[in-house]
Coordinates of C-alpha atoms and ligand atoms in Angstrom, one line a residue:
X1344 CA 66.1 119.5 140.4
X1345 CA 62.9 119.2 138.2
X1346 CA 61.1 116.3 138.9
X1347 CA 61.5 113.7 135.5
X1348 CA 58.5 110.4 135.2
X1349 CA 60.7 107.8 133.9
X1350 CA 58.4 104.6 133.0
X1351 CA 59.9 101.8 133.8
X1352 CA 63.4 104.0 133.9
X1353 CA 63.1 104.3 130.1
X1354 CA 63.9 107.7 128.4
X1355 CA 62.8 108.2 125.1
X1356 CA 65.4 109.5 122.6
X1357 CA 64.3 111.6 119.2
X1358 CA 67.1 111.7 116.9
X1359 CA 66.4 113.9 113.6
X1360 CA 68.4 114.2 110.8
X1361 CA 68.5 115.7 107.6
X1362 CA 67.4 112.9 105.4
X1363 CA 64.8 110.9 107.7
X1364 CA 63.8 108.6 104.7
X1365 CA 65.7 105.0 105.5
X1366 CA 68.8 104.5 103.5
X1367 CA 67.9 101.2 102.9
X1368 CA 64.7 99.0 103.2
X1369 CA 63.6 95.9 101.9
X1370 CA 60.0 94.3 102.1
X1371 CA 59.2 91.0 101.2
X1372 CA 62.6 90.9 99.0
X1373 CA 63.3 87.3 97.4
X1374 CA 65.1 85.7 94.9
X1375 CA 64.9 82.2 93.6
X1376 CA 67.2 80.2 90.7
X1377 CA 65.2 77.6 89.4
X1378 CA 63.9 75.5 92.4
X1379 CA 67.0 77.3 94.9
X1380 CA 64.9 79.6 97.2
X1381 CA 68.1 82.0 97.5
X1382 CA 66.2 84.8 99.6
X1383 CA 63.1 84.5 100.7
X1384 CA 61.0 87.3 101.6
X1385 CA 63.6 89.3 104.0
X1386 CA 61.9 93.1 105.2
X1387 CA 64.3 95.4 107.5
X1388 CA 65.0 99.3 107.4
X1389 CA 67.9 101.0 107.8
X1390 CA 68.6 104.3 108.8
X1391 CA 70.8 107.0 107.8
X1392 CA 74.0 106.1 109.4
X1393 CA 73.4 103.5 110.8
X1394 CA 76.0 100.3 111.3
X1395 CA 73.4 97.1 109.9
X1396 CA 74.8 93.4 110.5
X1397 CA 73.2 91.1 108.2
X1398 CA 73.9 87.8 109.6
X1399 CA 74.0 84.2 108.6
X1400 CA 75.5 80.7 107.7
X1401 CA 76.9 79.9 104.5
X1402 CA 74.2 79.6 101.6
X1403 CA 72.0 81.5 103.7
X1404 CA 71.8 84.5 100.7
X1405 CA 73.7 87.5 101.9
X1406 CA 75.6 88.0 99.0
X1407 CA 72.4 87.5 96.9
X1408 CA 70.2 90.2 99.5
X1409 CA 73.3 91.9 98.7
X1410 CA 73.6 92.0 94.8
X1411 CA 69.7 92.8 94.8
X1412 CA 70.3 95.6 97.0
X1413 CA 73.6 97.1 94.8
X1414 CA 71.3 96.1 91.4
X1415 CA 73.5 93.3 90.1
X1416 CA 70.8 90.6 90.7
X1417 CA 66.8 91.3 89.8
X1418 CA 64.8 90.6 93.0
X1419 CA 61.7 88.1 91.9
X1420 CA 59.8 89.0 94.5
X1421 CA 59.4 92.0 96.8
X1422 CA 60.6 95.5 96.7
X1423 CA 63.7 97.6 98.1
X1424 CA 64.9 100.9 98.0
X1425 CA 68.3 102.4 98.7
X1426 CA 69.4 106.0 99.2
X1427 CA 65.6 106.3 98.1
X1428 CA 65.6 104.8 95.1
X1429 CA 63.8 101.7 94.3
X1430 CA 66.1 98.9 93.1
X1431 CA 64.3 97.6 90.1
X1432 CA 62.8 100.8 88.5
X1433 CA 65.8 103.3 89.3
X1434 CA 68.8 101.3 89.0
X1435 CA 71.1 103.9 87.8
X1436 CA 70.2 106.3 90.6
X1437 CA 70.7 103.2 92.9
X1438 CA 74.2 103.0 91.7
X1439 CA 75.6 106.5 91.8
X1440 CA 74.9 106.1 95.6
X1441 CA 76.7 103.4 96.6
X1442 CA 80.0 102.1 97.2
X1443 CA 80.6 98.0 97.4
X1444 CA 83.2 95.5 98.7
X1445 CA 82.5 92.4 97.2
X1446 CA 83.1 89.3 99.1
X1447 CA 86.7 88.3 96.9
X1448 CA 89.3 90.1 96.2
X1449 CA 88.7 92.5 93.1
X1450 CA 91.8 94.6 93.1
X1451 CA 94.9 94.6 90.6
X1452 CA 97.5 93.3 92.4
X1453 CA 100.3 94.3 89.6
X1454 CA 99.5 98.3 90.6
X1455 CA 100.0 100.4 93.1
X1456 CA 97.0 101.5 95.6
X1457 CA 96.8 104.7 94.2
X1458 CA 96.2 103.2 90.4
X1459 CA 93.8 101.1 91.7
X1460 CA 92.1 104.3 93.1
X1461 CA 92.7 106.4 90.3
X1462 CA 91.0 103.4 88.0
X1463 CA 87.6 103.4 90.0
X1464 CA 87.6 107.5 90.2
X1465 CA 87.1 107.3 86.4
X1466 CA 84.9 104.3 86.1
X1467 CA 82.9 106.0 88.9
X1468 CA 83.0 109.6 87.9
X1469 CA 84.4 111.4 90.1
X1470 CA 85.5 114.8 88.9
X1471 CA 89.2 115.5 88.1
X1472 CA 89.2 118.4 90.6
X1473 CA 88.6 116.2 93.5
X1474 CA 90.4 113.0 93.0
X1475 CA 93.2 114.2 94.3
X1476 CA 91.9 115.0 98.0
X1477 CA 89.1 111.7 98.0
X1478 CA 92.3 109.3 97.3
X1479 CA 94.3 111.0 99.8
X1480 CA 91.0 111.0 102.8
X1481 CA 90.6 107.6 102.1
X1482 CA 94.0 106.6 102.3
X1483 CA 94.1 108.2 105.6
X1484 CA 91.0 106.8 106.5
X1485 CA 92.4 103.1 106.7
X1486 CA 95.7 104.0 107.7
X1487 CA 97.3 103.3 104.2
X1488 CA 98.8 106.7 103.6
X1489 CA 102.3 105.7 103.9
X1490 CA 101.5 102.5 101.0
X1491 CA 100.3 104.5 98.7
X1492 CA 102.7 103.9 96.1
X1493 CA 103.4 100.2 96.8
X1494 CA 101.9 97.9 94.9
X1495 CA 99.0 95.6 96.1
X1496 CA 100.8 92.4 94.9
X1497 CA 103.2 93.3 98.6
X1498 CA 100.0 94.1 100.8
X1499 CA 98.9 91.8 103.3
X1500 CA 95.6 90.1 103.2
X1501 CA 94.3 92.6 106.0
X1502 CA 96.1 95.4 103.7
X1503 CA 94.1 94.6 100.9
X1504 CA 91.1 94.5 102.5
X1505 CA 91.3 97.5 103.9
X1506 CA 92.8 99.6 100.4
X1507 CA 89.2 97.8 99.4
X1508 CA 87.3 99.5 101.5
X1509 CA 88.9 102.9 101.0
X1510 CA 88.0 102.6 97.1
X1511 CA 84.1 101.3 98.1
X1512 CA 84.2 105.0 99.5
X1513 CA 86.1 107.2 97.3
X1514 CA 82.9 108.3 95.0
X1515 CA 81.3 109.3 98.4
X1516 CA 78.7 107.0 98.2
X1517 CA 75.4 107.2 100.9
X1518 CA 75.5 103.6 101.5
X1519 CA 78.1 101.4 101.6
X1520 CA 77.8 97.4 101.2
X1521 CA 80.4 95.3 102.7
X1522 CA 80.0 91.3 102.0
X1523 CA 82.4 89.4 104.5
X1524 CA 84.3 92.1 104.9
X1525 CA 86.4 90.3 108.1
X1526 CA 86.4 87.4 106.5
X1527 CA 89.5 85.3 106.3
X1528 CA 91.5 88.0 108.6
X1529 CA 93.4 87.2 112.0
X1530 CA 91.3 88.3 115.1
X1531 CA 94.1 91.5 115.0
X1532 CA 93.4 92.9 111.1
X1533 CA 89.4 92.3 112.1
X1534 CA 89.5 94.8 114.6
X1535 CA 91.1 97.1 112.6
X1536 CA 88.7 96.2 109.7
X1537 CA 86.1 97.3 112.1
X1538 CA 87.5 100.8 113.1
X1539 CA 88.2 101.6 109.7
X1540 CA 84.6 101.0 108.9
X1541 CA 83.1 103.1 111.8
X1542 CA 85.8 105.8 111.3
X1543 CA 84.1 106.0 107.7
X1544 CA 80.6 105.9 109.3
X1545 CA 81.9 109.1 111.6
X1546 CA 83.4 111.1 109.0
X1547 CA 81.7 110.5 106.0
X1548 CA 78.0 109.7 107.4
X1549 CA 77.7 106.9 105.2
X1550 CA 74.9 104.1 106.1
X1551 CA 77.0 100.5 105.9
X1552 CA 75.1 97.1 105.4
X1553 CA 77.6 94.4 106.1
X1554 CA 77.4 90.6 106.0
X1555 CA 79.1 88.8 108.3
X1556 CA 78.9 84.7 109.7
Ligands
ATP1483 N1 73.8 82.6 90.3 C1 73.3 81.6 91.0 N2 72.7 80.6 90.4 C2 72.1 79.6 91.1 N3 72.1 79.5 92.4 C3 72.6 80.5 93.1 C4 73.3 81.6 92.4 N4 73.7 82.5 93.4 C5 73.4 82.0 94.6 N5 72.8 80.8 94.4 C6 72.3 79.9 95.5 O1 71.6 80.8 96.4 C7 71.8 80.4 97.8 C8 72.4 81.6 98.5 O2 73.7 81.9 98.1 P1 74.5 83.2 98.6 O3 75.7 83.2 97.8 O4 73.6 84.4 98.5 O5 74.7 82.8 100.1 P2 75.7 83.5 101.2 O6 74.8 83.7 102.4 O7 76.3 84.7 100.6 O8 76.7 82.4 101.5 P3 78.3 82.5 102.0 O9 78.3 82.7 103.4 O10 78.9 81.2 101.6 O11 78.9 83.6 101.2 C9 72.8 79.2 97.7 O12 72.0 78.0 97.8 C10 73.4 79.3 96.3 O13 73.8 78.1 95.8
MG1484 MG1 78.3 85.2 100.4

């Protein structure tokens, strides 16, 4: 054996990938409503692929962070960019790259999951020759397959969450942004929450930014 000086027994790893701008990063990012200090002045990175838990207590402003980050709120102080793209100045580009669960429920409960797919693939774009397979990989993806012509009004809670997440990811976005996604569920549906969501991470190399208590 070749002789290997460990400092301290620590090994330094190099991981390279394709893309080695950060998916997402914020610097200084704030937001304030009148005299409510919603955010203020959060900085992280995130790399590609990478699983990001952005934690706190009710009020604390991760749905705000959140809707700054996904261009539905206009940061009023700070910068961030995601996929690249800067929030503010390139909000279209922003938005063809990501994929978001909000925090309530936002399906229609009186279709089936595959209507409620087949809505967002045309609000989102995605072309007619590839709806077919993205509806039935994401399906498969959170175990849903067999429901697929059910309607959401006789899902479970945990069902529904999870049909959610499958249409955050069926424009293949780069990053996809989960508020509360475990919220509400028995300790049983979480952990299947939380496979589904690094079985997506695996297969689809998307970067995820989740909020969680
Ligand atoms: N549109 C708005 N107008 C005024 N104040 C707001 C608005 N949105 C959020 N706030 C305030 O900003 C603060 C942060 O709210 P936010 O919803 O981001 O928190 P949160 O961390 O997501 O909380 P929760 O865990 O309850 O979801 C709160 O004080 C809230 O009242
Ligand atoms: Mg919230």
């Amino acid at each position: 054996m070749t002789g290997t000086v460990m400092a301290g027994g620590v090994t330094q790893t190099l991981s390279v990938t394709a893309d080695s701008r950060p998916a997402v990063e914020a610097e200084s990012l704030a937001k304030s409503y009148g005299d409510v200090q919603a955010v203020r002045h959060v900085s992280f990175t995130i790399a590609p692929g990478e699983v990001f838990a952005f934690l706190g207590p009710n009020g604390a402003g991760k749905t705000t962070t959140v809707r700054m980050l996904c261009t539905l709120a206009k940061p009023s102080g700070g910068r961030a960019t995601v996929a690249g793209f800067d929030v503010a100045r390139q909000p279209k580009a922003v938005r063809r790259r990501i994929g978001l669960v909000f925090q309530e429920q936002t399906l229609d409960d009186r279709l089936s999951a595959e209507q409620n797919l087949r809505f967002h693939a045309v609000l989102y774009h995605v072309p007619a020759d590839q709806v077919e397979d993205r509806i039935s990989r994401v399906l498969r993806l959170v175990a849903l397959d067999d429901r697929r012509h059910d309607l959401v009004s006789t899902f479970s809670g945990g069902m529904a969450r999870r049909l959610e997440i499958a249409r955050g990811m069926l424009h293949t976005p780069r990053v996809l942004f989960l508020d509360e996604p475990t919220v509400g569920l028995d300790p049983q549906t979480r952990a299947l929450v939380w496979e589904d969501v690094l079985r997506m991470r695996t297969e689809e190399q998307v970067t995820i930014f989740l909020t969680t208590h």
